[in-house]
Short mmCIF file of C-alpha atoms in Angstrom, two decimals:
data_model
loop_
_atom_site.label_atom_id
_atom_site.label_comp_id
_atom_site.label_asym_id
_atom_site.label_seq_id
_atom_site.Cartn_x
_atom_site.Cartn_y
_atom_site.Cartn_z
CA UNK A 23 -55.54 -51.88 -138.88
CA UNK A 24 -55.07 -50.17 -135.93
CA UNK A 25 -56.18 -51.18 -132.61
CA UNK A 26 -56.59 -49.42 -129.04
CA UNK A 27 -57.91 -52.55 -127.01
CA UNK A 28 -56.57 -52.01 -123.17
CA UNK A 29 -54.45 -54.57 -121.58
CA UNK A 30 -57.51 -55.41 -119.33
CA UNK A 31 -59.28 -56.43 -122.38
CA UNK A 32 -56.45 -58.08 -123.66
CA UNK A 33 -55.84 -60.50 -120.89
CA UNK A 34 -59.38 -62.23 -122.80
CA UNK A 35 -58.47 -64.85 -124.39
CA UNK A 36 -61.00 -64.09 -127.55
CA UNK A 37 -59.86 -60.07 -127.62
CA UNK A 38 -56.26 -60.90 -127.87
CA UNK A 39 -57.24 -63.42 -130.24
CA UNK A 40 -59.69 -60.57 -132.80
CA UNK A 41 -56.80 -58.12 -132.03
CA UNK A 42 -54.07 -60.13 -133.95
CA UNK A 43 -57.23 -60.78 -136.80
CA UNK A 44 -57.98 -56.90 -137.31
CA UNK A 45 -54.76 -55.73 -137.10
CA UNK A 46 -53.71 -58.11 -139.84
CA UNK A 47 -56.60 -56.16 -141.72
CA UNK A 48 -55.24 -53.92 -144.45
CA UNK A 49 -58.46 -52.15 -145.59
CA UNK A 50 -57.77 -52.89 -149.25
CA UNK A 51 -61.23 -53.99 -149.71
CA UNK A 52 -60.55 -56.81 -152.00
CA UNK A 53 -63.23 -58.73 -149.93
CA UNK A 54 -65.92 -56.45 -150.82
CA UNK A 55 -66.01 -57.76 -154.53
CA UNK A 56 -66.34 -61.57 -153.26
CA UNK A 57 -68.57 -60.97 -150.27
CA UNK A 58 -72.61 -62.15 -151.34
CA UNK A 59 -74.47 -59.73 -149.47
CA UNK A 60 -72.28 -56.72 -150.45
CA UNK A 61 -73.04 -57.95 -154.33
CA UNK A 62 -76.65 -57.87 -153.20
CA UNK A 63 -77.34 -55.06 -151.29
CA UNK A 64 -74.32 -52.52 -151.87
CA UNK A 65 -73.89 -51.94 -148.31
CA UNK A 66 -70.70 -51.57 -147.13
CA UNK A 67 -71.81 -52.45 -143.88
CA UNK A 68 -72.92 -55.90 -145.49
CA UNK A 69 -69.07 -56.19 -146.53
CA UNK A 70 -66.86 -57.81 -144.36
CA UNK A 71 -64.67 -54.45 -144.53
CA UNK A 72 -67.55 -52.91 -143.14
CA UNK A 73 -68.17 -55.67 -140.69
CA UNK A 74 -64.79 -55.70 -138.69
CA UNK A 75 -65.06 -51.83 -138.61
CA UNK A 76 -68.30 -52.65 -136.58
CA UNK A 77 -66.81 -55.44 -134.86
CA UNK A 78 -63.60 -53.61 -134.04
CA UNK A 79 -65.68 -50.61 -132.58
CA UNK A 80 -68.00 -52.60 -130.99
CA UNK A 81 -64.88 -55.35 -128.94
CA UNK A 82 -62.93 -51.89 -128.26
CA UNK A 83 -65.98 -50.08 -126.43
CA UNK A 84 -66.76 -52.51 -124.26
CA UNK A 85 -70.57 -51.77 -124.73
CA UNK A 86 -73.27 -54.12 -125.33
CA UNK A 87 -73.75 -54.88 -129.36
CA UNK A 88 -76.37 -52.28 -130.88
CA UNK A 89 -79.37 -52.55 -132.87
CA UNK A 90 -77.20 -52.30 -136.06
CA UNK A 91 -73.92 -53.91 -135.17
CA UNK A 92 -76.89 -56.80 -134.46
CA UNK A 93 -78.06 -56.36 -138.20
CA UNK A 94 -75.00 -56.31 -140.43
CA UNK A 95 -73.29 -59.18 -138.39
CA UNK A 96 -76.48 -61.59 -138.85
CA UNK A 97 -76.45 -60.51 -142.69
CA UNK A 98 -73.00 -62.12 -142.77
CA UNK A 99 -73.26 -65.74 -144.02
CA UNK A 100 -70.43 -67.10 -142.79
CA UNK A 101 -69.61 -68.41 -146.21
CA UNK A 102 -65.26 -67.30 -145.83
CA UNK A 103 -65.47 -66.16 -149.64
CA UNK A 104 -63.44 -63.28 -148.07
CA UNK A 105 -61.01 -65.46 -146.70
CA UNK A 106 -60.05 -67.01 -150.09
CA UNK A 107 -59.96 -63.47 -151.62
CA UNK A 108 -57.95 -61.38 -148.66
CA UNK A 109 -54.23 -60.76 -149.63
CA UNK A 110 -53.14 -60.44 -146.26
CA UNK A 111 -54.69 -63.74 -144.45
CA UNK A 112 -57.43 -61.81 -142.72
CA UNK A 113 -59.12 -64.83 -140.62
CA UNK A 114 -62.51 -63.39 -140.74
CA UNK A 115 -64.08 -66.53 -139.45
CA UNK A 116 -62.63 -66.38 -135.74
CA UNK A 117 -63.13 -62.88 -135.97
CA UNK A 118 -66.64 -63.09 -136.92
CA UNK A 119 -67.36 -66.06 -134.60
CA UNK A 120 -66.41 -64.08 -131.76
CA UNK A 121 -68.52 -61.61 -132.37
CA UNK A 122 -71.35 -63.22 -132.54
CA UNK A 123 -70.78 -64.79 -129.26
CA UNK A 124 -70.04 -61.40 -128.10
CA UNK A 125 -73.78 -60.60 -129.28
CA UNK A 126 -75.68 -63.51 -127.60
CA UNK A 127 -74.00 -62.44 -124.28
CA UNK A 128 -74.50 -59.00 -124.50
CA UNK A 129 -77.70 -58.14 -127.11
CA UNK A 130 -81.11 -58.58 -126.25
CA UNK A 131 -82.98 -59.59 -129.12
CA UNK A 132 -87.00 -59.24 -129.59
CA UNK A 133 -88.98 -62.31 -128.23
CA UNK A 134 -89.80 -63.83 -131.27
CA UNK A 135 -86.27 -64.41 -132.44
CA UNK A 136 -84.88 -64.76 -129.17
CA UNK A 137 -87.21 -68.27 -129.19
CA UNK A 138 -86.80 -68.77 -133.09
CA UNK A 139 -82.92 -68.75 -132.37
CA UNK A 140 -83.59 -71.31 -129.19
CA UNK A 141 -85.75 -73.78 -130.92
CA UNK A 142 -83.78 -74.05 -133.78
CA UNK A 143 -80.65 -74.23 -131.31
CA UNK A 144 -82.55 -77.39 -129.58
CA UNK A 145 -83.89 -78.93 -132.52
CA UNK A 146 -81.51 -78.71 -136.08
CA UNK A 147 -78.81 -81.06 -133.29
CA UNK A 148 -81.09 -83.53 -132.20
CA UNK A 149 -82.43 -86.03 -134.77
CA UNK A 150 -85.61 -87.73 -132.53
CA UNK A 151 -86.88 -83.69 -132.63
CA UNK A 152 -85.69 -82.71 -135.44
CA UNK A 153 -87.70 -85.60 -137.16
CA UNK A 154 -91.16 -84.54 -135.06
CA UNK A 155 -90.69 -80.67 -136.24
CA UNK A 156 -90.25 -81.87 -140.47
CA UNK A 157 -93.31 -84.24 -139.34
CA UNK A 158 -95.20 -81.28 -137.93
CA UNK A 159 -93.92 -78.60 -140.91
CA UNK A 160 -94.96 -81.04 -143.43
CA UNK A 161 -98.43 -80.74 -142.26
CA UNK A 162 -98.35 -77.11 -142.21
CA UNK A 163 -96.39 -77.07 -145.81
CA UNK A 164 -99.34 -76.41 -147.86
CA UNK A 165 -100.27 -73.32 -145.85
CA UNK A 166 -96.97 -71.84 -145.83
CA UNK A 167 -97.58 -69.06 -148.61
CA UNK A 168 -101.05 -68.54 -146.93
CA UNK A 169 -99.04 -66.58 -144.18
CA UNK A 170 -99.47 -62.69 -144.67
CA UNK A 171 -97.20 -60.17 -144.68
CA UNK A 172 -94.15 -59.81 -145.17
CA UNK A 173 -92.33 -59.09 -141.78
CA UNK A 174 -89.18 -60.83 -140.51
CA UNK A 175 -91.70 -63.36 -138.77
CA UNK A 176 -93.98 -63.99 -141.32
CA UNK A 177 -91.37 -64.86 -143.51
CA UNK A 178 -89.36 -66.77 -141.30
CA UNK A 179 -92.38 -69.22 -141.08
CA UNK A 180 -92.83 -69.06 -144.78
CA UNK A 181 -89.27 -70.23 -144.75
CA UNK A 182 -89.46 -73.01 -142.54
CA UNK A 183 -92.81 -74.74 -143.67
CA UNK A 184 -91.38 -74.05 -147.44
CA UNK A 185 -88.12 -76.34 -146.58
CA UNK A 186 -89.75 -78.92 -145.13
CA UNK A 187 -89.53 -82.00 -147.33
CA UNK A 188 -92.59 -83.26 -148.60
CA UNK A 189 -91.26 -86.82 -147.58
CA UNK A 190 -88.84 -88.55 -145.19
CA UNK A 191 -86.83 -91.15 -145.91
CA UNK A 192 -87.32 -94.20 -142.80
CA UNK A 193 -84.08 -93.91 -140.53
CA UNK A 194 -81.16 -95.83 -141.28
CA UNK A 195 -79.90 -98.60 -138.87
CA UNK A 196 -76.07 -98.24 -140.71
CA UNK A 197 -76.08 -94.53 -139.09
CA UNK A 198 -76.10 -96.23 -135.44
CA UNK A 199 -73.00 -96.38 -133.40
CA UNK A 200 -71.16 -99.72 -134.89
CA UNK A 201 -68.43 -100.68 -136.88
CA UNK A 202 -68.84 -101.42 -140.66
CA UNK A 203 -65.96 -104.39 -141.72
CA UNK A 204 -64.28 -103.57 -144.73
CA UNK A 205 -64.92 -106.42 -147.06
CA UNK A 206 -61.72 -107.99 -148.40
CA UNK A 207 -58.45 -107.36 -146.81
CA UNK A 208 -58.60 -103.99 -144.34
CA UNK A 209 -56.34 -101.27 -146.02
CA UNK A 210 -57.52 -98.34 -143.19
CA UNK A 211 -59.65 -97.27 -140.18
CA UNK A 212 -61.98 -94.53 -140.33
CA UNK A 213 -64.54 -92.89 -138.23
CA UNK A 214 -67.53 -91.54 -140.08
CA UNK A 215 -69.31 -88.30 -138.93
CA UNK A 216 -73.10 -89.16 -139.48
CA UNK A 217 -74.32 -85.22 -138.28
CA UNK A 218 -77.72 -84.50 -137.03
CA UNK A 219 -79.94 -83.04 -139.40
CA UNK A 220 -77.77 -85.01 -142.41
CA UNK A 221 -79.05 -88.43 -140.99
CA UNK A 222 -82.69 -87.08 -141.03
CA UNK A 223 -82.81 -85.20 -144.08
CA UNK A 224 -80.83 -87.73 -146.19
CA UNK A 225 -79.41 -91.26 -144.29
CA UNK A 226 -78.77 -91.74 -148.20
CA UNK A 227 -75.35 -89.92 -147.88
CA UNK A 228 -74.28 -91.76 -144.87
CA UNK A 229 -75.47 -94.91 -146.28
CA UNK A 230 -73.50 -94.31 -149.79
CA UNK A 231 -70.27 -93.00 -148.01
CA UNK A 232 -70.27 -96.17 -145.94
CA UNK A 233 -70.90 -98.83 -148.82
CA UNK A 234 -68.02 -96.89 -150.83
CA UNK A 235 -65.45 -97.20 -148.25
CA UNK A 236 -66.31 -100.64 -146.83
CA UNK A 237 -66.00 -102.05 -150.66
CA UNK A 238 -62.69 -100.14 -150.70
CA UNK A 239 -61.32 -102.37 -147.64
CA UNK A 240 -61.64 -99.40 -145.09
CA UNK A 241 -63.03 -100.12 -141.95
CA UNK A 242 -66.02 -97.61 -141.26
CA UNK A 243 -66.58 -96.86 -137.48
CA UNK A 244 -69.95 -94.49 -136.34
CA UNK A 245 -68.68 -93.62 -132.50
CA UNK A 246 -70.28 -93.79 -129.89
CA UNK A 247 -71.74 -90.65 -128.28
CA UNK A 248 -70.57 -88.72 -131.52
CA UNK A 249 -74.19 -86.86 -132.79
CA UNK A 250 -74.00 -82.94 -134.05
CA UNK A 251 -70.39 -81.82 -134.03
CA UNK A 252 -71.04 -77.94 -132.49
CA UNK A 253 -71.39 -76.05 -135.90
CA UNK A 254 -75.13 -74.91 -136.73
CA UNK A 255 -74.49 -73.27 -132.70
CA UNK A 256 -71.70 -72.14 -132.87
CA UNK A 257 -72.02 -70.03 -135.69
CA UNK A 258 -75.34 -68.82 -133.70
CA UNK A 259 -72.75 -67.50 -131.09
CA UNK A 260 -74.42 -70.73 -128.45
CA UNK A 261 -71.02 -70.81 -127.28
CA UNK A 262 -71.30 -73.07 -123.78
CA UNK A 263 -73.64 -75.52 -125.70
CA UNK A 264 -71.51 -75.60 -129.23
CA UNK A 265 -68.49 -76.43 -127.16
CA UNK A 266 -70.35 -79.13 -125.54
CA UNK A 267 -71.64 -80.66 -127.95
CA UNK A 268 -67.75 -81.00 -129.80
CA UNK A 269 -66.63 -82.00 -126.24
CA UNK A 270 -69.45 -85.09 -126.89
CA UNK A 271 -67.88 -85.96 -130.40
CA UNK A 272 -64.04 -85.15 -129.39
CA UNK A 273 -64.62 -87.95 -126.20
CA UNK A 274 -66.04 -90.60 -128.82
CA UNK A 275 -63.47 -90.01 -131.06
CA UNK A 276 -60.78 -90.45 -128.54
CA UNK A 277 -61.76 -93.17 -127.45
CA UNK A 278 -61.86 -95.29 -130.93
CA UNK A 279 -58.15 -93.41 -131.10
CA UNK A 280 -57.30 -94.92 -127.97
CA UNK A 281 -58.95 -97.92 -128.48
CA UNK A 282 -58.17 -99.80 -131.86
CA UNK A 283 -56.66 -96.43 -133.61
CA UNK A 284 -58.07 -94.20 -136.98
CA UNK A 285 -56.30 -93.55 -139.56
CA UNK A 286 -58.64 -90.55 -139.92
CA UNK A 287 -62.20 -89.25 -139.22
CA UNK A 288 -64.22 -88.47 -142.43
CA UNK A 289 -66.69 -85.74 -142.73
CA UNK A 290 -68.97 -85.71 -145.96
CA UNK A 291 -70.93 -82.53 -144.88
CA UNK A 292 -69.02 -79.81 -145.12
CA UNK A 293 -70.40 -77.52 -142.94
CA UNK A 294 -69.23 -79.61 -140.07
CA UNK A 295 -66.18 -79.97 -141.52
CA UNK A 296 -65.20 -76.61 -141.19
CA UNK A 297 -65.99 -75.97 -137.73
CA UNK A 298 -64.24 -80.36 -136.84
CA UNK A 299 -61.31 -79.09 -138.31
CA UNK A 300 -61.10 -75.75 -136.37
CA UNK A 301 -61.27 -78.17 -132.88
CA UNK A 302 -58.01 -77.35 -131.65
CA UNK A 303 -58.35 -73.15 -132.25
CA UNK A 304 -61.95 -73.80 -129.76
CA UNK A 305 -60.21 -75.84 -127.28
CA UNK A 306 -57.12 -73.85 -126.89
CA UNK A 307 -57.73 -72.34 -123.98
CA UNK A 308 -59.12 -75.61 -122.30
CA UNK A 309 -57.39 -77.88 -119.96
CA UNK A 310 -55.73 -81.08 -120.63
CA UNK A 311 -56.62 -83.76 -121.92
CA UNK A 312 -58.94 -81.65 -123.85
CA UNK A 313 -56.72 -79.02 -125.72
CA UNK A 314 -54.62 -82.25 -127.14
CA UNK A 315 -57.61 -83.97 -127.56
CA UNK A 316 -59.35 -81.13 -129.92
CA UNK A 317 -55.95 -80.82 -131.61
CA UNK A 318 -55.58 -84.65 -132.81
CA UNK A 319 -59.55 -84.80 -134.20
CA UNK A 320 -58.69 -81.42 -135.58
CA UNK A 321 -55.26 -82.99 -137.12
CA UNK A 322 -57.08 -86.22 -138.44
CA UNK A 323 -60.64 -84.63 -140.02
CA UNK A 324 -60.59 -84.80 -143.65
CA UNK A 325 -63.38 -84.06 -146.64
CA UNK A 326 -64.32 -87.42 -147.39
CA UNK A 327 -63.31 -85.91 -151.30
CA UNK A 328 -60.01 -85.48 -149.43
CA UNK A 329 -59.17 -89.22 -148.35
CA UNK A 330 -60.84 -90.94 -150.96
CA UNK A 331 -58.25 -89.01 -153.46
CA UNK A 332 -55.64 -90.16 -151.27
CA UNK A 333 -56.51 -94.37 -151.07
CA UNK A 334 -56.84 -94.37 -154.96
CA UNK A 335 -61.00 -94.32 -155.77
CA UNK A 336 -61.62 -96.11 -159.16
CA UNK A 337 -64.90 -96.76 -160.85
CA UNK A 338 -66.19 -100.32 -161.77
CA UNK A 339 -69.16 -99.45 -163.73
CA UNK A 340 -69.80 -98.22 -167.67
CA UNK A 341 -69.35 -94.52 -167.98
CA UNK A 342 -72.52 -92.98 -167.79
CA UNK A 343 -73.75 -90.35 -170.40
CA UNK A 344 -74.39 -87.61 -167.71
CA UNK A 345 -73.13 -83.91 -167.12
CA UNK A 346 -72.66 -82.61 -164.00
CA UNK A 347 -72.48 -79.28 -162.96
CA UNK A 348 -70.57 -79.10 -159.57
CA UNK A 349 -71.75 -76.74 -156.60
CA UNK A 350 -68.89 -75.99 -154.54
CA UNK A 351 -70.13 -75.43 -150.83
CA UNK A 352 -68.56 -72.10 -149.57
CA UNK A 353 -67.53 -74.00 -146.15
CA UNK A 354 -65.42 -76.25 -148.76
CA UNK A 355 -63.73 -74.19 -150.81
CA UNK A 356 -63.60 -71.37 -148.61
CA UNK A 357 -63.50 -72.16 -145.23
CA UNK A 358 -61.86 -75.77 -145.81
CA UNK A 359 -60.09 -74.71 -149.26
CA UNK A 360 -60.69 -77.89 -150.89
CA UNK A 361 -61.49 -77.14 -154.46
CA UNK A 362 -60.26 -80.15 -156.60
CA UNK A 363 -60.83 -83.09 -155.00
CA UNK A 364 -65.05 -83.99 -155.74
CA UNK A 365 -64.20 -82.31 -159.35
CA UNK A 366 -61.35 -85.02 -159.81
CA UNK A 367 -63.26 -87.52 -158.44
CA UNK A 368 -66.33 -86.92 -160.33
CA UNK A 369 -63.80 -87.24 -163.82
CA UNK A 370 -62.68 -90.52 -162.27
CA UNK A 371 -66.10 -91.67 -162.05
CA UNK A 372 -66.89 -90.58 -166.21
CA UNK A 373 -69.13 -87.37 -165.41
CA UNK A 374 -68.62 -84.60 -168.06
CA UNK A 375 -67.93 -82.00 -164.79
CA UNK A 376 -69.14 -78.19 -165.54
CA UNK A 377 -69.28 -75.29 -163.11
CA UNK A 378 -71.32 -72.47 -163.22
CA UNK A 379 -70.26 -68.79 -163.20
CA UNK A 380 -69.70 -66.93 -159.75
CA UNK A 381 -68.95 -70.69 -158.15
CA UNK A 382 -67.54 -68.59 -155.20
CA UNK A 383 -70.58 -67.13 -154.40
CA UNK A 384 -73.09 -69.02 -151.69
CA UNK A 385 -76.09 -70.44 -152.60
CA UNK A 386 -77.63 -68.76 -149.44
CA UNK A 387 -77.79 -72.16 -147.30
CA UNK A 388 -74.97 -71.30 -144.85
CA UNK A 389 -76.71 -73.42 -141.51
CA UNK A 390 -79.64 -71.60 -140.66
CA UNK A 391 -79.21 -69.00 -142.77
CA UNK A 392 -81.91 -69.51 -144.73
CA UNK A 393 -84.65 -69.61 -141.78
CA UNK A 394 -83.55 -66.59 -139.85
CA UNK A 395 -82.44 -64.57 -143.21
CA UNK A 396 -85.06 -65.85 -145.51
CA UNK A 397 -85.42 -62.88 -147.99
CA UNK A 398 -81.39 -62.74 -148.69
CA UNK A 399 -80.94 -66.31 -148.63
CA UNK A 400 -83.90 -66.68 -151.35
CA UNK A 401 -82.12 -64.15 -153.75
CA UNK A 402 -78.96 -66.16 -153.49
CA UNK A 403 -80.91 -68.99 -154.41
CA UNK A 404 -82.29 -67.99 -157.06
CA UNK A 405 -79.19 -66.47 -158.78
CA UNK A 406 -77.12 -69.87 -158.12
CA UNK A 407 -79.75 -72.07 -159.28
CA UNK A 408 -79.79 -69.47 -162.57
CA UNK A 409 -76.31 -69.88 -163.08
CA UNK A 410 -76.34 -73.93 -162.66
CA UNK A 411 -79.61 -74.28 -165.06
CA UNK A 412 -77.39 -72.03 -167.69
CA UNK A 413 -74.31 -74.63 -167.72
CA UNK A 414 -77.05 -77.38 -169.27
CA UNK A 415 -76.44 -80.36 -167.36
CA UNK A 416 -78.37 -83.16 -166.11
CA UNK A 417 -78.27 -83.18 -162.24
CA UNK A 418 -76.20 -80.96 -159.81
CA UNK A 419 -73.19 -82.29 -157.57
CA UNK A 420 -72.86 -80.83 -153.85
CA UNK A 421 -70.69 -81.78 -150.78
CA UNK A 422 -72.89 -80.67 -148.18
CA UNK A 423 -76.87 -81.26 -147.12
CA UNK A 424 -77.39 -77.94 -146.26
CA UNK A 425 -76.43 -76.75 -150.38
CA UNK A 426 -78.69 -79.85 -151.52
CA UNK A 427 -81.48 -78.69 -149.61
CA UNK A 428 -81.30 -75.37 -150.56
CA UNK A 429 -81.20 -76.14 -153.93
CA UNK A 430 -83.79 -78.64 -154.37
CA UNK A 431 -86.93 -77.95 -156.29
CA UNK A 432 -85.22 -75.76 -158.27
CA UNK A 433 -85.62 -77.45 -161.86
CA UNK A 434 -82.98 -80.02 -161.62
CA UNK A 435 -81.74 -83.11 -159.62
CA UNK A 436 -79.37 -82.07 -157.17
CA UNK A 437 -77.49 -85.19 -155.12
CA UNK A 438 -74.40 -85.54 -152.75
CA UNK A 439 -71.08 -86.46 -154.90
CA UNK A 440 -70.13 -89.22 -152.49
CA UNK A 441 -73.63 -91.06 -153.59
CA UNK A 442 -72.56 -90.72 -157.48
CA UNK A 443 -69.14 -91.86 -157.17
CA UNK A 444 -70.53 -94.93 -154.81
CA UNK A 445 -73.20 -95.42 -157.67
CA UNK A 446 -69.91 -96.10 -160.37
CA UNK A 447 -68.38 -97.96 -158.39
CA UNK A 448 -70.48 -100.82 -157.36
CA UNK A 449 -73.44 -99.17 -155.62
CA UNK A 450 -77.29 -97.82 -156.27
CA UNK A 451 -78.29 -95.59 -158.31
CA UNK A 452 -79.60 -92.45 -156.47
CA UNK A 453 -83.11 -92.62 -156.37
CA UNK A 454 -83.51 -88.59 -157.57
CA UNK A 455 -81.73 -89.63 -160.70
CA UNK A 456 -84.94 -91.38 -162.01
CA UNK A 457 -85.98 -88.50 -163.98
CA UNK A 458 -82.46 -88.39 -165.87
CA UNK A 459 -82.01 -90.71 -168.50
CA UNK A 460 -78.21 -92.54 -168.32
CA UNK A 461 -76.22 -95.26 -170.34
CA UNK A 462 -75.75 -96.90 -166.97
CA UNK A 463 -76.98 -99.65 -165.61
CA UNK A 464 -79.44 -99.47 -162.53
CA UNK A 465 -78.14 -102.08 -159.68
CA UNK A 466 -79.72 -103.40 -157.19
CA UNK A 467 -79.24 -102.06 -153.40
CA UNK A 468 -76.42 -103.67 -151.95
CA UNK A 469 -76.22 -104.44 -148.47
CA UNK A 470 -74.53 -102.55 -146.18
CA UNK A 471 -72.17 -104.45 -143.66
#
């Protein structure tokens, strides 16, 4: 694609940086058939072709972001099914990123999602509030389809008191900073990224992830100071307060590296994945020690699918009689391209493993997608939970809270894969899974050191 950016422009770090992105750009299209709001809505505008045309016109002007740049670029998930499709390496994600930083700076949005987009920005981060608001929205829940109307605000409520879980699990003490011994002789060092809304939502994961490794002789470490890693702002285009908050995580980190050493840093949501292992592409322009910094968590950030695959995970228990049908999280496949690790693991385990049709195509999660975008995100529901229900199993497999969520209450059990492959080998069963019958035994809880 051709570009006309000046060389004043270019001297931006982030310009030159979309200039090498669109002019890689081909216009083939390929993306359009993969993208999940263009196989909604039939916009190309809600393609990512017709996004970097907006973008591109929008970096090259100079102006502030219009009314419908605004609207097509908030459509956009963020789910990278483009990337995996685009024959010529398009990297729509920095691209995209940019832009919406570009927005917040230069768009003024109306009140009500100017402070929708700031609450959520203080909130989803911080577990103490983020465990008030589901406290508060769980009051509210039963009133949530008593809201009227159907504008962008009423259903943006709808949306938020309808997600609310009905019940909270108690914090976990494991999810505190500490280190977790490996029991038997120590084979690694890790450092465990516990999240924010993850260790509200579902401790469970953490909880599993860490009883899994410890019993593999891995040393589990939760750093200090390390809390949200940047992602659910950054892809809101918060760009000062993502980058602090992965300047937070990126100090805690190097300090266990400098310290006693990792051998890696294991992420089991893999939303956060996605933007840990993009680190060193955000820091690039920063000083030392920081652009190093970024580029060694960056380096060392795996899928916890990823590292478990490469220690050798083995199951102790009785195969159970269960099928699973696996939900790939777009930021997994797509933005991480990790496809057939948690589907090999799962085998290992003694799950009969299905996948449902259009696997590429988001369930409509995608951070806070499915607050500020609430009609979209409930068709894409919908349609995925329709295609999982049609493969017959008996629970659903996902690497990332924000797919579980989504795609609970929908008719079947859906759980994290790290909590059924800690289940066969040694640990709980998940407590969701009391509805499904199994040949397995059900263990007691063991403790967590």
């Amino acid at each position: 694609m051709q570009t006309s950016f000046t060389p004043e422009q270019l001297r931006d770090p982030d310009t030159a940086s979309s200039n090498q992105v669109l002019r890689t750009c081909v216009h083939c299209g390929m993306c359009t058939a993969t993208c999940p709001t263009f196989v909604l809505l039939g916009d190309e505008l809600d393609s990512p072709r017709g996004r970097i045309y907006l973008i591109k016109n929008m970096l090259e002007s100079g102006r502030p972001a219009t009314e419908e740049v605004v609207r097509h670029v908030d459509r956009c998930l963020s789910c990278l099914s483009c990337m995996t499709t685009c024959p010529s390496g398009v990297n729509y994600m920095h691209l995209v990123d940019h832009a919406r930083h570009y927005i917040e700076e230069t768009y003024t949005r109306p009140w009500h999602e100017r402070l929708l987009r700031t609450v959520l920005s203080r909130i989803l981060p911080n577990p103490r509030l983020f465990r008030t608001a589901v406290g508060a929205a769980q009051l509210g829940r039963p009133l949530g389809q008593l809201i009227p109307g159907q504008s962008m605000l009423a259903q943006r409520m709808r949306a938020m008191l309808t997600l609310a879980p009905a019940r909270l699990p108690p914090p976990s003490p494991a999810q505190a900073p500490q280190i977790h011994r490996a029991q038997g002789e120590r084979r690694g060092r890790v450092a465990l990224l516990v999240g924010c809304a993850q260790t509200v939502l579902a401790p469970a994961i953490n909880e599993a992830s860490i009883r899994l490794l410890t019993r593999l002789g891995i040393e589990v470490v939760i750093a200090k100071g390390v809390g949200c890693c940047g992602a659910l702002t950054h892809h809101m285009g918060r760009h000062d307060q993502a980058m602090a908050t992965a300047r937070a995580a990126i100090a805690g980190w190097s300090a266990e590296l400098e310290g006693q050493g990792l051998d890696a840093i294991l992420i089991n949501t893999s939303g956060c994945g996605t933007t840990v292992k993009d680190y060193g592409f955000m820091f690039r322009n920063e000083a030392e020690p920081w652009r190093t910094r970024a580029e060694t968590v960056s380096a060392l950030a795996l899928d916890i699918s990823e590292y478990l695959m490469r220690i050798g995970y083995r199951p102790t228990r009785e195969t159970p009689d269960l099928s699973v049908a696996y939900h790939s999280a777009c930021s997994l496949q797509h933005g991480q391209r990790v496809t057939s690790e948690p589907k090999s693991l799962l085998k290992t385990a003694g799950f009969r493993v299905v996948e449902p049709r259009d696997a590429h195509l988001c369930c409509g999660s995608a951070g806070t997608y499915n607050i500020v975008q609430p009609e979209i995100a409930g068709r894409l529901r919908t349609r995925k939970l329709e295609t999982l229900v049609a493969t017959k199993p008996d629970l659903v497999a996902a690497g990332n809270i924000g797919c579980i969520t989504q795609l609970a209450n929908g008719g079947l059990p859906v759980v994290h894969t790290i909590e059924l492959l800690d289940w066969m080998a040694g640990g709980p069963r998940p407590a969701i899974l009391d509805s499904v019958s199994a040949t397995a035994p059900q263990p007691s809880s063991p403790t967590i050191r």
